Coordinates of C-alpha atoms and ligand atoms in Angstrom, one line a residue:
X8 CA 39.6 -41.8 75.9
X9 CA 37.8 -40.8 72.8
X10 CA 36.2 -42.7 70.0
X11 CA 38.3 -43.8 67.4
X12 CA 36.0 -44.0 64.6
X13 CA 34.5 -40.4 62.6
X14 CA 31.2 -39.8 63.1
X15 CA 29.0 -38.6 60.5
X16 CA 25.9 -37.2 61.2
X17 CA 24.2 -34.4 59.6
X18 CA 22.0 -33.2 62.7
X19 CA 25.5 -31.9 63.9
X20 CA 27.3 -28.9 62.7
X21 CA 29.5 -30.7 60.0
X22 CA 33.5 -30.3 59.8
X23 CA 35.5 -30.9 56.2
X24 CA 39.0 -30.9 56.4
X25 CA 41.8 -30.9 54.0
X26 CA 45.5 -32.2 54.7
X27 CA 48.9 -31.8 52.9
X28 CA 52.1 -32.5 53.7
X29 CA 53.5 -35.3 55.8
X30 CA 52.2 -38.6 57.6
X31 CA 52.3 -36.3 60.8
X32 CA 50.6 -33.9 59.5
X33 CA 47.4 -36.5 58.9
X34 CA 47.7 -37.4 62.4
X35 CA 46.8 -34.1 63.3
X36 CA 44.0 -33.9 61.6
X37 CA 42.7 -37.1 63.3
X38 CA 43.7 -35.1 66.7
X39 CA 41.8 -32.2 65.4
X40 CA 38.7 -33.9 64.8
X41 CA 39.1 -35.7 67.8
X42 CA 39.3 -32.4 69.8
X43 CA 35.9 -31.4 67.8
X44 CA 33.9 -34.9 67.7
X45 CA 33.9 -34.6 71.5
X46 CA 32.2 -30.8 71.2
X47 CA 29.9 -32.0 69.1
X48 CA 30.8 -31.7 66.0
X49 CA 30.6 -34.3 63.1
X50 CA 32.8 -34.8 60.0
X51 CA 32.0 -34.5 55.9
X52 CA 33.7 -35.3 53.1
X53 CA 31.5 -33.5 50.7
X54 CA 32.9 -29.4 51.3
X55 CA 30.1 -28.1 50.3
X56 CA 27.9 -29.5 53.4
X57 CA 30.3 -28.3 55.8
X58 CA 29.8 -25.8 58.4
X59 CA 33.6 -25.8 58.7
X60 CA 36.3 -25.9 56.3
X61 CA 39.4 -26.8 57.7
X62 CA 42.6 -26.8 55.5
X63 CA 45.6 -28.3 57.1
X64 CA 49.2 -26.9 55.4
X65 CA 52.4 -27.6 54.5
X66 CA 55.2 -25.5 54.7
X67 CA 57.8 -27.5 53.2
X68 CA 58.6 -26.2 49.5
X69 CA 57.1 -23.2 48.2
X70 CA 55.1 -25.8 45.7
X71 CA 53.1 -26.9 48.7
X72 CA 52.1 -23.7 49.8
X73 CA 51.1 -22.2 46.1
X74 CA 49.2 -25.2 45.8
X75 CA 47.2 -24.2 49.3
X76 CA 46.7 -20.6 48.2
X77 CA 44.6 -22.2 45.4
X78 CA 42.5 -24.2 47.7
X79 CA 42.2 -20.8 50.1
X80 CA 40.3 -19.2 46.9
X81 CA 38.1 -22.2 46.1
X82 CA 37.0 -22.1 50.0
X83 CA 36.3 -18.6 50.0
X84 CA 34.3 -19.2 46.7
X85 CA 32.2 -21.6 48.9
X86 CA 31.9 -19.2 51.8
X87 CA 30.0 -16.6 49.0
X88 CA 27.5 -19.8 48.7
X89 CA 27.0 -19.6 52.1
X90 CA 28.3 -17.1 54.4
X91 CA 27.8 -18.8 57.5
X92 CA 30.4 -21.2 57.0
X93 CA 34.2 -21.1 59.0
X94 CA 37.1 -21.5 56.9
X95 CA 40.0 -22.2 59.1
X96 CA 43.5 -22.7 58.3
X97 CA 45.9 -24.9 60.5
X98 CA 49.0 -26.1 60.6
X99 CA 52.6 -25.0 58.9
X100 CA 51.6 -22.2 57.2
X101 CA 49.6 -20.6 60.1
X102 CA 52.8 -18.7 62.2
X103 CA 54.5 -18.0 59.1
X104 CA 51.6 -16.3 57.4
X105 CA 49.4 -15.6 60.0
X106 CA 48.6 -11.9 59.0
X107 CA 48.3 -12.5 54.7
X108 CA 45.8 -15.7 55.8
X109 CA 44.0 -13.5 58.0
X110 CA 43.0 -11.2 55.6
X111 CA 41.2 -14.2 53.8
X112 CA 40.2 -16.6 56.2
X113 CA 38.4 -16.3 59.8
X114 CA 41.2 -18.8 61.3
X115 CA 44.4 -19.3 61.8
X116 CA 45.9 -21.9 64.4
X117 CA 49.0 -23.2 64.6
X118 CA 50.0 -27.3 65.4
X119 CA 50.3 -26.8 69.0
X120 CA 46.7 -24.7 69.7
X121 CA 45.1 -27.6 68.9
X122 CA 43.2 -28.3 72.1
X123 CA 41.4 -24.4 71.9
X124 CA 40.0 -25.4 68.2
X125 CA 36.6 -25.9 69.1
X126 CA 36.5 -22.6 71.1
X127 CA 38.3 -21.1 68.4
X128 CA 35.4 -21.9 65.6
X129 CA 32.6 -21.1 67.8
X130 CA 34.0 -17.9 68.9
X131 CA 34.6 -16.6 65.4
X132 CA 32.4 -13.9 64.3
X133 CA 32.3 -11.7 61.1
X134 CA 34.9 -9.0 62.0
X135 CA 36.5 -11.0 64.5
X136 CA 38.7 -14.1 62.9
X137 CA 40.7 -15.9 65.7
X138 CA 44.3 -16.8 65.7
X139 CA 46.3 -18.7 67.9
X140 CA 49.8 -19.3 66.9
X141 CA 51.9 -20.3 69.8
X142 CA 54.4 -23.0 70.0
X143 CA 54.6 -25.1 72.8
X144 CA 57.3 -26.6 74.7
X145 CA 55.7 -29.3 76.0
X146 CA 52.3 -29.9 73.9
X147 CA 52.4 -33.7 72.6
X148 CA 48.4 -34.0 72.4
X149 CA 49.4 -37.5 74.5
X150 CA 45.9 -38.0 76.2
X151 CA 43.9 -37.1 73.3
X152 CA 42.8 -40.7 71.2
X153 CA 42.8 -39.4 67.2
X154 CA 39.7 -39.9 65.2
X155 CA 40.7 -42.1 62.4
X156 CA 40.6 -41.2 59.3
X157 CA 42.5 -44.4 57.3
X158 CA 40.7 -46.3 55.3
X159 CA 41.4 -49.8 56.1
X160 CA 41.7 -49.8 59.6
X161 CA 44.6 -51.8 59.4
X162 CA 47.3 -49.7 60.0
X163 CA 47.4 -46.2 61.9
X164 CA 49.7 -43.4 62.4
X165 CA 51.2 -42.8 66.6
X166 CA 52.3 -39.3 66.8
X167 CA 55.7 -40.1 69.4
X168 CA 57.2 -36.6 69.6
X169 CA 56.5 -33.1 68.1
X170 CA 58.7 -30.7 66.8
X171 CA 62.5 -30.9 65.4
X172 CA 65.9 -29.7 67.3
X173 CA 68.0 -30.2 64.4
X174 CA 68.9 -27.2 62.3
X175 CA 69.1 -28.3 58.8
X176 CA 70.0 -24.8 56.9
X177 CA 67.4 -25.3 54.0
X178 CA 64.1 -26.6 56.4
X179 CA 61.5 -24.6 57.9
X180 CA 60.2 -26.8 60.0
X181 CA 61.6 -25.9 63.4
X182 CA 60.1 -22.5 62.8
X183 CA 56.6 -24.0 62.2
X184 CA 56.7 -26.7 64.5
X185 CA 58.7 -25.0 67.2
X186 CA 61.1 -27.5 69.7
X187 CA 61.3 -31.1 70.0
X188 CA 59.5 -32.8 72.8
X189 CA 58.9 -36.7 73.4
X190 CA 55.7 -38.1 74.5
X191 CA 54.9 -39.8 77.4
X192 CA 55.6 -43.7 76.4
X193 CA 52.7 -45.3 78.6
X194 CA 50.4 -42.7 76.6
X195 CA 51.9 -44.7 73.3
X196 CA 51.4 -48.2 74.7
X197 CA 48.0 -47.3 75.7
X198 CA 47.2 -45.6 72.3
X199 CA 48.7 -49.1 70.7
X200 CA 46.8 -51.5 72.8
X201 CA 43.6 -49.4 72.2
X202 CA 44.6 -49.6 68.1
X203 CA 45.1 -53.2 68.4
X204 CA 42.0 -53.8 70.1
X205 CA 40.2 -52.3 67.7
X206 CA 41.7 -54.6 64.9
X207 CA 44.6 -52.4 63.9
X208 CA 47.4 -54.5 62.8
X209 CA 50.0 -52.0 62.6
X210 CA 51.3 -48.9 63.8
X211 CA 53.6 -46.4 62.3
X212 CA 55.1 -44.5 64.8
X213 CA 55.9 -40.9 63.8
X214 CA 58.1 -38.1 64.6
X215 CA 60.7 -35.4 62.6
X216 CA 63.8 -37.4 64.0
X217 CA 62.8 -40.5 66.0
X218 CA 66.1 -41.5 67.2
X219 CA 66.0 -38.7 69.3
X220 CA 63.0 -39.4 71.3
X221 CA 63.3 -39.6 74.9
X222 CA 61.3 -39.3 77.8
X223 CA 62.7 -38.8 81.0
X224 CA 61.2 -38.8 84.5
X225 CA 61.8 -39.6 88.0
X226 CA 61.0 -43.3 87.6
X227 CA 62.8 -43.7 84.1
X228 CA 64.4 -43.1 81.2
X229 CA 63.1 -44.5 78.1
X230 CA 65.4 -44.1 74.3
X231 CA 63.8 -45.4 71.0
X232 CA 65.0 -48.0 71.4
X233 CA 63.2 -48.9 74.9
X234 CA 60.2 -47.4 73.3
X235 CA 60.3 -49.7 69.9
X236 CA 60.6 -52.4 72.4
X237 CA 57.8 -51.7 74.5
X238 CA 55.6 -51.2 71.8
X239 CA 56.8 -54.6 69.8
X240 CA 55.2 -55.9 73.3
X241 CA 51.6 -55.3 72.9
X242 CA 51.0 -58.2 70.6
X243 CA 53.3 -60.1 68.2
X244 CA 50.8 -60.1 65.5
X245 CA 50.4 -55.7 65.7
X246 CA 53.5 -54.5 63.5
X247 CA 55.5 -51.9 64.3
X248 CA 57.1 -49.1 62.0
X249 CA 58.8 -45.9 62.6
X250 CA 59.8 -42.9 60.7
X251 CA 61.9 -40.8 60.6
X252 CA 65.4 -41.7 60.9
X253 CA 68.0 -39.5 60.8
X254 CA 71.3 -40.7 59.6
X255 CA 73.4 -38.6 63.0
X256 CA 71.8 -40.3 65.2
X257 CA 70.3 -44.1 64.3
X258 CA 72.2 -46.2 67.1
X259 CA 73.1 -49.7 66.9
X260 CA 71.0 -50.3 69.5
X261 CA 67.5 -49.4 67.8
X262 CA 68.8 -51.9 64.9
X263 CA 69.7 -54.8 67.5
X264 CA 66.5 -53.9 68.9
X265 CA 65.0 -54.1 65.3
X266 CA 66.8 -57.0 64.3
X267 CA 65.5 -59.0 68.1
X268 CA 61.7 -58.8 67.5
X269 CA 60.3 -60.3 64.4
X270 CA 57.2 -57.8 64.8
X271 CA 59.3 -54.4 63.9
X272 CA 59.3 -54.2 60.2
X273 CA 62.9 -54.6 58.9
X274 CA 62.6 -51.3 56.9
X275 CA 64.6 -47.7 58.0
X276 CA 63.7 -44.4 56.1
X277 CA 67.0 -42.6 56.0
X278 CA 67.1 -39.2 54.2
X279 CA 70.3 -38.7 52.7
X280 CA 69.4 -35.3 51.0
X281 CA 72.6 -35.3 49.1
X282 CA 75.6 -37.4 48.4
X283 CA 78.5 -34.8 48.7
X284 CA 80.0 -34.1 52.2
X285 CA 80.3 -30.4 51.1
X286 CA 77.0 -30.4 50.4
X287 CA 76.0 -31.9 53.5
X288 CA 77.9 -29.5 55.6
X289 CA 76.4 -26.5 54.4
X290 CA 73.1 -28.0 54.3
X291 CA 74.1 -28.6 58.9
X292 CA 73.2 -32.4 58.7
X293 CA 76.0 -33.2 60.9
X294 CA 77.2 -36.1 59.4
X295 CA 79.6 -36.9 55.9
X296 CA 78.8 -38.8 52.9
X297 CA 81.2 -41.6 54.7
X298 CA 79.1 -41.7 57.9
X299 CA 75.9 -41.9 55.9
X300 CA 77.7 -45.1 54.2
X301 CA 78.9 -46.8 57.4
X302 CA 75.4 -46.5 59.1
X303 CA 73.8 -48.0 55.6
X304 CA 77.0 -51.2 56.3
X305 CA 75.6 -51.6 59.5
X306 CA 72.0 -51.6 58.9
X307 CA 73.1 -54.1 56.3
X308 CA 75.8 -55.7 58.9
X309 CA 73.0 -56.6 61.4
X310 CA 69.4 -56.9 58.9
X311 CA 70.5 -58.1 55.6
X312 CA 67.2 -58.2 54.6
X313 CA 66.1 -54.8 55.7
X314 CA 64.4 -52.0 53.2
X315 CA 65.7 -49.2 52.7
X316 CA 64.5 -46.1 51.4
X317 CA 66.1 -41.9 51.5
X318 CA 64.6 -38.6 50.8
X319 CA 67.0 -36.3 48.3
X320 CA 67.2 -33.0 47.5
X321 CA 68.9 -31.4 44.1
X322 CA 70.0 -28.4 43.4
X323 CA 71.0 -26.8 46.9
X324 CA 73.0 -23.4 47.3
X325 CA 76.2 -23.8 45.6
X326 CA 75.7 -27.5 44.4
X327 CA 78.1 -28.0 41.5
X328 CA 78.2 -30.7 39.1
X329 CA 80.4 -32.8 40.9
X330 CA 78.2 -32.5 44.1
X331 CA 75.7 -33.8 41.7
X332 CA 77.7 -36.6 40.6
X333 CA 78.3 -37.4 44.4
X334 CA 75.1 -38.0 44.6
X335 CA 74.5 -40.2 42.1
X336 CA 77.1 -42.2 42.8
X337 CA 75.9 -42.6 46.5
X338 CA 72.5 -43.5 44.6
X339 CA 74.1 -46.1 42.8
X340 CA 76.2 -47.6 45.6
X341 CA 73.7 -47.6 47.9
X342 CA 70.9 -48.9 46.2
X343 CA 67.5 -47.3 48.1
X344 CA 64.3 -49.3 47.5
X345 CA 62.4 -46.1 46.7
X346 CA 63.3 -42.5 47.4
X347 CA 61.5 -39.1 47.5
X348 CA 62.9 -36.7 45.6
X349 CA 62.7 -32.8 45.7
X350 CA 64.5 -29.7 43.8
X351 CA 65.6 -27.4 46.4
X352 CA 63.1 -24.7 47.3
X353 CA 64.3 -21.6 49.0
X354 CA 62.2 -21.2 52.4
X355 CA 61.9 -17.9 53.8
X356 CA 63.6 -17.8 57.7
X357 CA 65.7 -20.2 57.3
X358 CA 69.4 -19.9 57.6
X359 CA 69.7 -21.0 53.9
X360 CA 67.9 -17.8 52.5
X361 CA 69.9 -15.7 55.0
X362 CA 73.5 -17.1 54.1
X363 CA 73.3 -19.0 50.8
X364 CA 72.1 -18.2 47.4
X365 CA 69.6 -20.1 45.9
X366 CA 72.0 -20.1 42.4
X367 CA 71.6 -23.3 40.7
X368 CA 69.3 -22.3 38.1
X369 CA 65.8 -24.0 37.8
X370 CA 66.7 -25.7 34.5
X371 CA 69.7 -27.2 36.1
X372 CA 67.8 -28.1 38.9
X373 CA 65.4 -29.9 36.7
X374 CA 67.8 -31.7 35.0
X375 CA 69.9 -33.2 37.6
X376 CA 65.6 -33.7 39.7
X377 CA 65.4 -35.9 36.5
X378 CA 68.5 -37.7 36.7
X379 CA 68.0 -38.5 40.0
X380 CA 64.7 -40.1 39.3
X381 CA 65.8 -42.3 36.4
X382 CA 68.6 -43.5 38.2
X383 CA 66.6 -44.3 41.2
X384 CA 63.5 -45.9 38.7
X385 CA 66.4 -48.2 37.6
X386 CA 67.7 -48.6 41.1
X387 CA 64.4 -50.0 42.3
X388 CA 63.4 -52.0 39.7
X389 CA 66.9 -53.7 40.1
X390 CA 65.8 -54.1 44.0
X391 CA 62.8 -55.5 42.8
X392 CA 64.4 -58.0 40.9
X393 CA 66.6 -59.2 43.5
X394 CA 63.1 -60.3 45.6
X395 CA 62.2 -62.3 42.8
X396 CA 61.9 -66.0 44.1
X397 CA 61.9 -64.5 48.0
X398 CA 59.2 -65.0 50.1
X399 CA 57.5 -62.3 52.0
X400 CA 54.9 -62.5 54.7
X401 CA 52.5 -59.5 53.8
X402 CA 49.5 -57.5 56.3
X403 CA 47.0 -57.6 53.9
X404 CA 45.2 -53.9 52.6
X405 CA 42.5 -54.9 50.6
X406 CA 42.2 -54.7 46.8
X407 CA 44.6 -53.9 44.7
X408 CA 44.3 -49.8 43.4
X409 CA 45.4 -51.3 39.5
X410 CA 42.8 -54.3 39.1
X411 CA 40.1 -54.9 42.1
X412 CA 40.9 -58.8 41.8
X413 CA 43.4 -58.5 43.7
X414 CA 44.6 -57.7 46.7
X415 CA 47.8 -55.7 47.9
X416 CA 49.6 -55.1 51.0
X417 CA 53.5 -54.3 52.3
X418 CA 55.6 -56.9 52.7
X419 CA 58.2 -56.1 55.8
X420 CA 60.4 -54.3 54.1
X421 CA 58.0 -51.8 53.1
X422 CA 57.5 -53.3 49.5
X423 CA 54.3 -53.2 48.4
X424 CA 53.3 -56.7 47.2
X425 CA 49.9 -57.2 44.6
X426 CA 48.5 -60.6 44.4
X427 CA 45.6 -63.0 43.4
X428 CA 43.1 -63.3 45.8
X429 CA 42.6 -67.1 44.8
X430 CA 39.0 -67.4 46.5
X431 CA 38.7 -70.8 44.6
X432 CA 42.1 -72.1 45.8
X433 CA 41.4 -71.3 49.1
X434 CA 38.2 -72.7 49.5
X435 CA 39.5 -76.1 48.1
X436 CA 41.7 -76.2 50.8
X437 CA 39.2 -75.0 53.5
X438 CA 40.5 -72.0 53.9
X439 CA 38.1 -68.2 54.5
X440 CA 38.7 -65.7 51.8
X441 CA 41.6 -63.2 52.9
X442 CA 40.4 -60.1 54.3
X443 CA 42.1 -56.4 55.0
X444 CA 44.0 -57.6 58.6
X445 CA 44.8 -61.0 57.5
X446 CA 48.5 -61.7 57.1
X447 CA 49.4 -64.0 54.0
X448 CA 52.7 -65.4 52.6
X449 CA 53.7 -64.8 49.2
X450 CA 56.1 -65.8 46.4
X451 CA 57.4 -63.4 44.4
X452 CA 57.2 -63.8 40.8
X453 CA 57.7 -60.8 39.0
X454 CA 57.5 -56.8 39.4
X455 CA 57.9 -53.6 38.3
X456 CA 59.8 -50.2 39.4
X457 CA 57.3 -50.1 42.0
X458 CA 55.4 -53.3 42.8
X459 CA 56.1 -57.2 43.8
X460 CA 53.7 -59.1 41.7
X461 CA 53.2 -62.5 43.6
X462 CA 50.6 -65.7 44.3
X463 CA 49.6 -66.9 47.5
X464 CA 51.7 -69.4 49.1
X465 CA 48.8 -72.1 50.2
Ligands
5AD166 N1 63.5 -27.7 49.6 C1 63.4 -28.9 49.1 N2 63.2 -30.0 49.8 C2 63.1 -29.9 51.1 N3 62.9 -30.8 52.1 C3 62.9 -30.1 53.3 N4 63.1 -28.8 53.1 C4 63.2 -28.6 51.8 C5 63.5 -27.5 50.9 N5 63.6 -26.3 51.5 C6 62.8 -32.2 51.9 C7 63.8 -33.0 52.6 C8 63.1 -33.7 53.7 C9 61.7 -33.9 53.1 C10 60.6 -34.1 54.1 O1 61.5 -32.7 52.4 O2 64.3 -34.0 51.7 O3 63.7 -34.9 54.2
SF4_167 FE1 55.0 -31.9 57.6 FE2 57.1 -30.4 57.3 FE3 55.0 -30.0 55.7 FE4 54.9 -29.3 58.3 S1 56.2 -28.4 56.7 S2 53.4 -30.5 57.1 S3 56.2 -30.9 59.2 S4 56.3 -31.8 55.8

């Protein structure tokens, strides 16, 4: 296995590297590094040091990758400071631009070349740029350890499958991440155990639709559900998170198996994307507004207490006004913790731009974005509310981003809980001043739309 931690050290040929996008997509950037730690390379977070620029893209919305283009320019500014540096581009953009990026950039590798990077930056010269763009079938990176790149070292990021199988109309990621494929779960375990021993406290395991994952060999057949289990086993005090759940296929299996082990945090991400079954058949998410609404029951049914939280998407081909209203009132009936909210953005490739019309115009799109964020501001702040009085035991992050006093961390349900760290108190009852690692209980006593604000139960 590799090391764990980044190394930075300025007698080696220094890597800087830039990520958008998802939580998966910061994974691999810590397999990246990994990949070049152990050829000798070392990391910086200051660009201009770096021998190697590395920007790592997002494909998602045409937003993202505007935003990238931008960064491409500033790179290739640095590059006329010193010529001798590699600007690489990896990830979601690479296949589907591979020949406009090569024209600015000396590489261009895609998320399954990974392995071949640190051949790939030593073999570039100045009228040869490499490329490698292939998508794998069975590439899950499962013996490589990521470098970590988290702050806190309290909570990391297991990569559990790559690639997607579903065919959502509007998303591109199938085409820039190529098939699903599940990862060996002994390789997770290990990766877990060797997180834990370091002093992780929780792991957030990752993949486009978890409910799918499934690894099958001559000796076994392991589901989610068998895998959330065997990973709820390495310790009761390592947490265990997951995401993403896709509404299709979330069994009632993985939520008894959520529901049986106290160390699996009680929260589900669910993207909805929209509230009309219309809109949700043209948009191929094989399931109906009703469906959607029994599986939320039944998460309910089984962990009354479990967060819950959507991603959403306005303004889809075709969406009329009372698709719109559909999905407010889904919105209001269901009642998400938080949500992440998108207007729909036309990718090329997909089966969207070939069949559908992007026709809602932007301003209407903007509106009804809008009005889907207010409703959901309300929405959460009424969640909020509803914790007021609860207790919550919280994996403490270290201080608080709003006042440095105090300290922050999620409760279970993914809420994210700020409170006093009460050195005096403590110590007058003999108790060491909390650290990042330490789990606490709390009381909520007030909040906001997007915060618990709680004391220390001592
Ligand atoms: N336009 C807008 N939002 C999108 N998403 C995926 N594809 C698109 C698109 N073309 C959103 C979905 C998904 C989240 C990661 O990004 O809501 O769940
Ligand atoms: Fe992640 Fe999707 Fe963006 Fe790729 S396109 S980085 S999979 S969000």
């Amino acid at each position: 296995m590799n090391s764990l931690k980044p190394i930075f050290d300025e007698k080696k040929p220094r890597v800087y590297i830039e990520t958008y996008g998802c939580q998966m997509n910061v994974n691999d950037s810590e397999v990246i590094l990994s990949v070049l730690q152990e050829n000798g390379y070392s990391l910086t977070e200051d660009m201009n040091k770096a021998d190697v620029i590395l920007c790592n893209t997002c494909s998602i919305r045409d937003n993202a990758e505007q935003r990238i283009w931008g960064r491409i320019e500033q790179f290739r500014l640095q590059k006329r400071r010193n010529p001798a540096v590699v600007i690489g581009i990896v990830g979601c953009m690479a296949e589907r631009l591979k020949d406009k990026l090569l024209e600015k950039v000396d590489l261009v590798a895609g998320p399954d070349s990974y392995r071949s990077i640190a051949r790939m930056v030593a073999d570039v010269r100045p009228d040869s740029p490499q490329i490698n763009v292939l998508l794998s079938r069975d590439e899950t990176y499962s013996d490589i350890s990521p470098v970590r790149l988290d702050k806190n070292g309290v909570s990391a990021y297991i990569s559990i499958m790559r690639g997607c199988n579903n065919a959502c109309s509007y998303c591109v990621v199938p085409y820039t991440r190529g098939a699903e494929r599940s990862r060996d779960p002994h390789s997770i375990v290990r990766e877990a155990e060797e997180l834990f021993g370091n002093g992780y406290k929780e792991v957030n395991l990752l993949g486009q639709n978890v409910d799918s994952y499934l690894w099958k060999s001559a000796e076994e057949n392991v589901n989610f559900a068998k895998l959330l289990e065997m990973v709820s086993a390495v310790s009761p005090e390592l947490r265990v998170r997951f995401s993403t759940s896709h509404p299709k296929d979330i069994s009632d299996e993985v939520l008894l198996t959520m529901a049986a082990h106290e160390n699996i945090c009680r929260h589900i991400h669910l993207p909805v994307q929209s509230g009309s079954s219309t809109m949700l058949e043209k948009m191929r998410r094989k399931y109906d507004r009703e469906w959607y609404l029994e599986r939320v029951a039944k998460i309910r049914e089984i962990m009354p207490d479990c967060g819950l939280s959507t991603d959403v998407i306005a303004g889809f081909s075709g969406e009329t006004e009372q698709d719109h209203q559909d999905t407010l009132s889904l919105f209001r009936e269901v009642c998400f913790d938080s949500a992440f909210m998108f207007q729909y953005s036309e990718r090329p490739g997909t089966l969207a731009s070939k069949k559908y019309p992007d026709d809602v115009p932007p301003q209407v799109k903007t509106a009804r974005l809008n009005e889907i964020i207010e409703l959901q501001t309300r929405m959460s702040l009424e969640s909020n509310r509803r914790d007021l009085g609860k207790r919550f035991i919280v994996l403490v992050e270290g201080a608080s981003k709003r006042n440095g006093e105090d300290l922050c961390g999620r409760a279970g349900n993914n809420k994210m809980c700020v409170f006093p760290a009460a050195e005096a108190e403590r110590k007058a009852l003999g108790l060491q001043p909390l650290q990042a690692g330490d789990y606490v209980t709390v009381e909520v006593k007030d909040c906001t739309s997007a915060t618990l604000l709680c004391t220390q139960v001592l």
